[in-house]
mmCIF file of C-alpha atoms in Angstrom:
data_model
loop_
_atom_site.group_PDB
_atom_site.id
_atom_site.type_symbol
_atom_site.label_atom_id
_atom_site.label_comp_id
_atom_site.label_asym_id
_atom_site.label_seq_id
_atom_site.Cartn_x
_atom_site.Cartn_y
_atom_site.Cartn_z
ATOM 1 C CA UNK V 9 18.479 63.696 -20.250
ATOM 2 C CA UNK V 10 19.338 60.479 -21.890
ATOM 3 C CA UNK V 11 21.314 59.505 -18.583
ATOM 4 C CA UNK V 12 17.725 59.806 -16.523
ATOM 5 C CA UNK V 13 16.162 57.273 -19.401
ATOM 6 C CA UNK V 14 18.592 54.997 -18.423
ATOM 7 C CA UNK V 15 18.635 55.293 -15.136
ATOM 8 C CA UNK V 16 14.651 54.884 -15.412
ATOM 9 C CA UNK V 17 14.961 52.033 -17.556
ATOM 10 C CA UNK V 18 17.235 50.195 -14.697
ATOM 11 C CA UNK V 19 15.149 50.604 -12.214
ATOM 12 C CA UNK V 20 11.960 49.359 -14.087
ATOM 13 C CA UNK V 21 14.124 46.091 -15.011
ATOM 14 C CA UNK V 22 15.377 45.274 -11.509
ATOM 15 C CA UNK V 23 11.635 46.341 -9.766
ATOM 16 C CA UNK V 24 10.186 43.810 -12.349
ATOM 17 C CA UNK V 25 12.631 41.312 -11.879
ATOM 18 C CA UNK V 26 11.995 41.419 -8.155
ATOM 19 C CA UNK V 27 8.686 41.279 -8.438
ATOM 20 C CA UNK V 28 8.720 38.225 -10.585
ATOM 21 C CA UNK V 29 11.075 36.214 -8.242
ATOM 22 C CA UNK V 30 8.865 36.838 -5.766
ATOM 23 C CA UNK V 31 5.819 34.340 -6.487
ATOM 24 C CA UNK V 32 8.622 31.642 -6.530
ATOM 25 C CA UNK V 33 10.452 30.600 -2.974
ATOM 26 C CA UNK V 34 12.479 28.031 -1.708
ATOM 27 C CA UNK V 35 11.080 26.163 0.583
ATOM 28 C CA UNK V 36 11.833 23.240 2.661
ATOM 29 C CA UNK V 37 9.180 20.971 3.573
ATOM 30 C CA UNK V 38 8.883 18.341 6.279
ATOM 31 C CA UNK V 39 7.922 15.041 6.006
ATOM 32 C CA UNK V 40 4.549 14.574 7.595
ATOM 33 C CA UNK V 41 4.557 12.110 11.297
ATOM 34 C CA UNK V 42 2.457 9.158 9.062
ATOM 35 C CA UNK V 43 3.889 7.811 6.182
ATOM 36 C CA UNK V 44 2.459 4.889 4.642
ATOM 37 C CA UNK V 45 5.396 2.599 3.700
ATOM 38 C CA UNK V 46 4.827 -0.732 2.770
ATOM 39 C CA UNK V 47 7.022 -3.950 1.782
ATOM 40 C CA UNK V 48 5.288 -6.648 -0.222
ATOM 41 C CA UNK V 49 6.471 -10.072 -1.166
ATOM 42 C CA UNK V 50 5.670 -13.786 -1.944
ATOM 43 C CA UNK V 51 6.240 -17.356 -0.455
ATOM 44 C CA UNK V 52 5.983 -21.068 -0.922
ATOM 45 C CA UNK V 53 3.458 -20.331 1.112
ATOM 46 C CA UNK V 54 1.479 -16.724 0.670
ATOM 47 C CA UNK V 55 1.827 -13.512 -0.612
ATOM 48 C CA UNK V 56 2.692 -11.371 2.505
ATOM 49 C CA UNK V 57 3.057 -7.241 3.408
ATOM 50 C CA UNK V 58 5.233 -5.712 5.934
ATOM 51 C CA UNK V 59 4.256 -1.790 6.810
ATOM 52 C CA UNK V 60 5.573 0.963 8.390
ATOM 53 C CA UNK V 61 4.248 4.394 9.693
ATOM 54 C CA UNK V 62 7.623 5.895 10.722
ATOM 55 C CA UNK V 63 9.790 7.432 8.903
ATOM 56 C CA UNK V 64 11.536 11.080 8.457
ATOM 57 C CA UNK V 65 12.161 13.353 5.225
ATOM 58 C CA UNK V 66 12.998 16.680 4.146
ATOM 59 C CA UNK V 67 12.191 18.034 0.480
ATOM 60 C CA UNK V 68 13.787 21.524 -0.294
ATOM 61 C CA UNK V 69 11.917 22.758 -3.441
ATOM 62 C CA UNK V 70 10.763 26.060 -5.234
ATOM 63 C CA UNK V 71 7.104 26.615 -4.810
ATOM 64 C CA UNK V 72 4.769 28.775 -6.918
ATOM 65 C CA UNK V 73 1.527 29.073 -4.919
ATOM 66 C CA UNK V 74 1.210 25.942 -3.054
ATOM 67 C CA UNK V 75 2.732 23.907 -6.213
ATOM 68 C CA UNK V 76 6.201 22.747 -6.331
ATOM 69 C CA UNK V 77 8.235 23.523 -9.899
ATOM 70 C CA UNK V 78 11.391 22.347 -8.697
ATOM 71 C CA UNK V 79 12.515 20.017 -5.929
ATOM 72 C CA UNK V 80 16.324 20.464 -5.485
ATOM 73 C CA UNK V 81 17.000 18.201 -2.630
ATOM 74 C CA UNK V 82 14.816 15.067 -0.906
ATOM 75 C CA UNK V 83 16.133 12.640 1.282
ATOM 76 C CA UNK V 84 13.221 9.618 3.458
ATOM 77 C CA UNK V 85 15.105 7.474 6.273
ATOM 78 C CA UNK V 86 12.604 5.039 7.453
ATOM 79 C CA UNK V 87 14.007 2.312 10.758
ATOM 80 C CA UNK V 88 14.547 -0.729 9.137
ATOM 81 C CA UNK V 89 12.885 -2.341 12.644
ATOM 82 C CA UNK V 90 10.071 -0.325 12.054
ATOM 83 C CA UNK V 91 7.964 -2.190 9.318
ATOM 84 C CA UNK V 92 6.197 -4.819 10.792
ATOM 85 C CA UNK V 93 4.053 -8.111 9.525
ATOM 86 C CA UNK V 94 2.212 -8.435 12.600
ATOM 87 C CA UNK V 95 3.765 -11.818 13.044
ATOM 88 C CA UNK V 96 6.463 -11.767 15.856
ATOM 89 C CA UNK V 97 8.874 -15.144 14.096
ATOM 90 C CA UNK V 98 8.400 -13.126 10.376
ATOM 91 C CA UNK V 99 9.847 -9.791 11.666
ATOM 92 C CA UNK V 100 12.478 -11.419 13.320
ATOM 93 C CA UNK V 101 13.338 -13.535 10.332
ATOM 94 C CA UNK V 102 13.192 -10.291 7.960
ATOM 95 C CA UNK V 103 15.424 -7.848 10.205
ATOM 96 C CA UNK V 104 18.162 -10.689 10.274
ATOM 97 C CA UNK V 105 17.934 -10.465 6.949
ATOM 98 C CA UNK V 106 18.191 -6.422 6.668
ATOM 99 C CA UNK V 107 21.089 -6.886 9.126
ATOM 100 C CA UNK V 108 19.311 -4.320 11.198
ATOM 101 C CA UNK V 109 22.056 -4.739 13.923
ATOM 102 C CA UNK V 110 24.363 -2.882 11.690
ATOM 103 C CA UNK V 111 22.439 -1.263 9.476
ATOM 104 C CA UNK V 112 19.415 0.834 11.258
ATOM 105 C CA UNK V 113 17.880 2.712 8.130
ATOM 106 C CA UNK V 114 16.307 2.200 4.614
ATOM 107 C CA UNK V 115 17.154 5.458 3.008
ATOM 108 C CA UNK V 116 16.330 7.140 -0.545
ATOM 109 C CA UNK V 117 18.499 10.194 -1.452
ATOM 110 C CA UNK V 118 17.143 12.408 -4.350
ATOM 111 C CA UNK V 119 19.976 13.178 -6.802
ATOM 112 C CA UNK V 120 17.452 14.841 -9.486
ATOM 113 C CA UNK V 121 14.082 15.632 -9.892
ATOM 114 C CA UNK V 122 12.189 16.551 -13.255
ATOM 115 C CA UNK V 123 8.929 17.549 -13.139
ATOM 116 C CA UNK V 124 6.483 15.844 -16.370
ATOM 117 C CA UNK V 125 3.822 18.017 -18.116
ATOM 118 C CA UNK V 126 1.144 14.726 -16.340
ATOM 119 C CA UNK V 127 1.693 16.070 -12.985
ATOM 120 C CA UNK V 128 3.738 13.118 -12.342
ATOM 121 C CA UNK V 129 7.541 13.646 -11.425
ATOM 122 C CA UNK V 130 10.609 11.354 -12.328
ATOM 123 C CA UNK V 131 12.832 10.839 -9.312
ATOM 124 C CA UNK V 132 16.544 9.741 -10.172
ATOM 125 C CA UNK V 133 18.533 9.040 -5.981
ATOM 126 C CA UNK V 134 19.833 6.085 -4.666
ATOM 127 C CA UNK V 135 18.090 3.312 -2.513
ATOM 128 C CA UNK V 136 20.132 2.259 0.935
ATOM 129 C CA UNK V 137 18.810 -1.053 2.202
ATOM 130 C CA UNK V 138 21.231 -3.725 4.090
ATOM 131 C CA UNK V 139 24.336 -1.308 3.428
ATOM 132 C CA UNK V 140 23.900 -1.611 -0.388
ATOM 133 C CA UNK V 141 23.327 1.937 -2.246
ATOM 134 C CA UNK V 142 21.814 1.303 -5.761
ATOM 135 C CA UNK V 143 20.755 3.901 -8.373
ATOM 136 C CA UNK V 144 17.209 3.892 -9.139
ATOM 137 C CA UNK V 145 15.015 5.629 -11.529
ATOM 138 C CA UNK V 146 11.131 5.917 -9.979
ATOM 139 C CA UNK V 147 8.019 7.576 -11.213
ATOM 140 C CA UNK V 148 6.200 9.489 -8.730
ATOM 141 C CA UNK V 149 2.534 10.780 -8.678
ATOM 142 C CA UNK V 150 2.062 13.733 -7.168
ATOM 143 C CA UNK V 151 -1.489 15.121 -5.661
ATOM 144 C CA UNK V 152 -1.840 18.086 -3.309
ATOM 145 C CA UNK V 153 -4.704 17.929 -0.993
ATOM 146 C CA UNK V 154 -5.226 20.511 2.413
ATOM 147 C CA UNK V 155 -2.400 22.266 1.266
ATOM 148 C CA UNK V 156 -0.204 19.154 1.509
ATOM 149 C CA UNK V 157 2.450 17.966 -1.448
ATOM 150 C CA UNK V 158 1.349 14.244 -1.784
ATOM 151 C CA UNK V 159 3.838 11.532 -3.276
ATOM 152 C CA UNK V 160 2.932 7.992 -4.465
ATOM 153 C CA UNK V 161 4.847 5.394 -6.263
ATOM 154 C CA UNK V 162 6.509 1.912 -5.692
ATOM 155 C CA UNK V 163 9.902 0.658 -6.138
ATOM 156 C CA UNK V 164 10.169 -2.945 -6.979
ATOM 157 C CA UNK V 165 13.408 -4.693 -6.655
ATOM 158 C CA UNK V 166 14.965 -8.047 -5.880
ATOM 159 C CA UNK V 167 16.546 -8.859 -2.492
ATOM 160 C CA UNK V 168 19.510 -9.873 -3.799
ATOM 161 C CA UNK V 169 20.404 -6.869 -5.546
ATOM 162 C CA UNK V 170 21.014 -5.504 -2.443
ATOM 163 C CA UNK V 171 22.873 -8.733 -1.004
ATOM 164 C CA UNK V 172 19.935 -9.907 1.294
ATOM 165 C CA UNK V 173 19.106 -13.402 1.091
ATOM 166 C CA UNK V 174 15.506 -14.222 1.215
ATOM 167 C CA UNK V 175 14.427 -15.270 4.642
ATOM 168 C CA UNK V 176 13.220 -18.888 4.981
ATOM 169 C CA UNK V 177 10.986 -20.292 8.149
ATOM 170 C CA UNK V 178 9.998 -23.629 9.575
ATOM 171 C CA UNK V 179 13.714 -25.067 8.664
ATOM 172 C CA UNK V 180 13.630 -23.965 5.431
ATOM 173 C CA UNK V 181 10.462 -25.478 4.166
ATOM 174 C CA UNK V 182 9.104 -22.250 3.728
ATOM 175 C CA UNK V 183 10.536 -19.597 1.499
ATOM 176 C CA UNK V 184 10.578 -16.132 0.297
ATOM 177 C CA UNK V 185 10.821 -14.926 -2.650
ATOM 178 C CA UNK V 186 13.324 -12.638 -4.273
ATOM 179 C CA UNK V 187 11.054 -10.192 -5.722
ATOM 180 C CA UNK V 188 10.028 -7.462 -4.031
ATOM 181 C CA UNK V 189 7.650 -3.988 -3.861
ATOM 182 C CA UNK V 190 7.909 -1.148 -1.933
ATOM 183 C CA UNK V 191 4.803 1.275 -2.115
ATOM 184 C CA UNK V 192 4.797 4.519 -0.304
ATOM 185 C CA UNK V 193 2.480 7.546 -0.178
ATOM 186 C CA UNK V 194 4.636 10.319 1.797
ATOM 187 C CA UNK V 195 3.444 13.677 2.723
ATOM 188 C CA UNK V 196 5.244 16.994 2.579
ATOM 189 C CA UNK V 197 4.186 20.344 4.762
#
């Protein structure tokens, strides 16, 4: 009789433990076809934005609901060619800059992700611009809205660290600064 308890007992555990596991999945989410990406900078002689609204991404997470608990892996390539000013001699001055002959993508590669009791996440990846790969720390806000995993936050960085040096125009008399902001709000579905 005791052998039957047992056996009872082991198959109430493993029904419960199933049953548990089963309101968390992992899931791999796409990035969705409009990002908002934007660069923004200074000059001798204005402030100035660059945007994109191309990019791709994958996040693999575990997802209670439609709320992610855990994001395991989450890598964004966006075409360095793709963010524009909306001023033909400015592009052309920035992507000889990026070296976007050589070097086609800006990339961020998720290394860890922990999740804060705010809602907000803290991101630790790397940052590929110009062929430099930096580690970077970033603080990201996340919303959901139609379903949809929503992530803003900025990066702000200087040119240099990632051996780009700032554009100038009209034979130097104008020039860019070395600080710079990138702001992004990505969707996930």
């Amino acid at each position: 009789m005791k052998r039957l308890f047992n056996f009872e007992k082991g198959i109430l555990l493993l029904f419960f433990i199933a049953s548990s596991t089963f309101g968390f999945a992992q899931k791999t989410l796409t990035l969705d076809a409009k990002p908002q990406l934007k660069i923004s900078g200074t000059s001798s002689l204005h402030d100035w934005d660059m945007v994109s609204e191309t990019a791709t991404g994958k996040l693999v997470g575990t997802v209670d609901g439609n709320k992610l608990t855990a994001i395991t892996s989450l890598v964004v390539e966006m075409p360095a060619e793709s963010i524009k000013s909306g001023k033909g001699g400015m592009d052309k001055n920035a992507y000889k800059a990026l070296k976007t002959n050589q070097y086609k993508t800006v990339k961020f590669d998720l290394k860890a992700a922990a999740k804060n009791t705010d809602g907000t996440w803290n991101f630790t990846g790397t940052f590929s611009i110009s062929g430099v790969t930096k580690s970077v720390t970033l603080k990201i806000k996340e919303t959901i809205i139609g379903g949809q995993s929503v992530f803003e936050g900025s990066y702000s960085f200087k040119l240099t660290d990632y051996k780009i040096t700032p554009p100038t125009a009209l034979m130097g008399t104008v020039k860019t600064g070395d600080d710079v902001k990138i702001s992004f709000t990505l969707k996930f579905k």
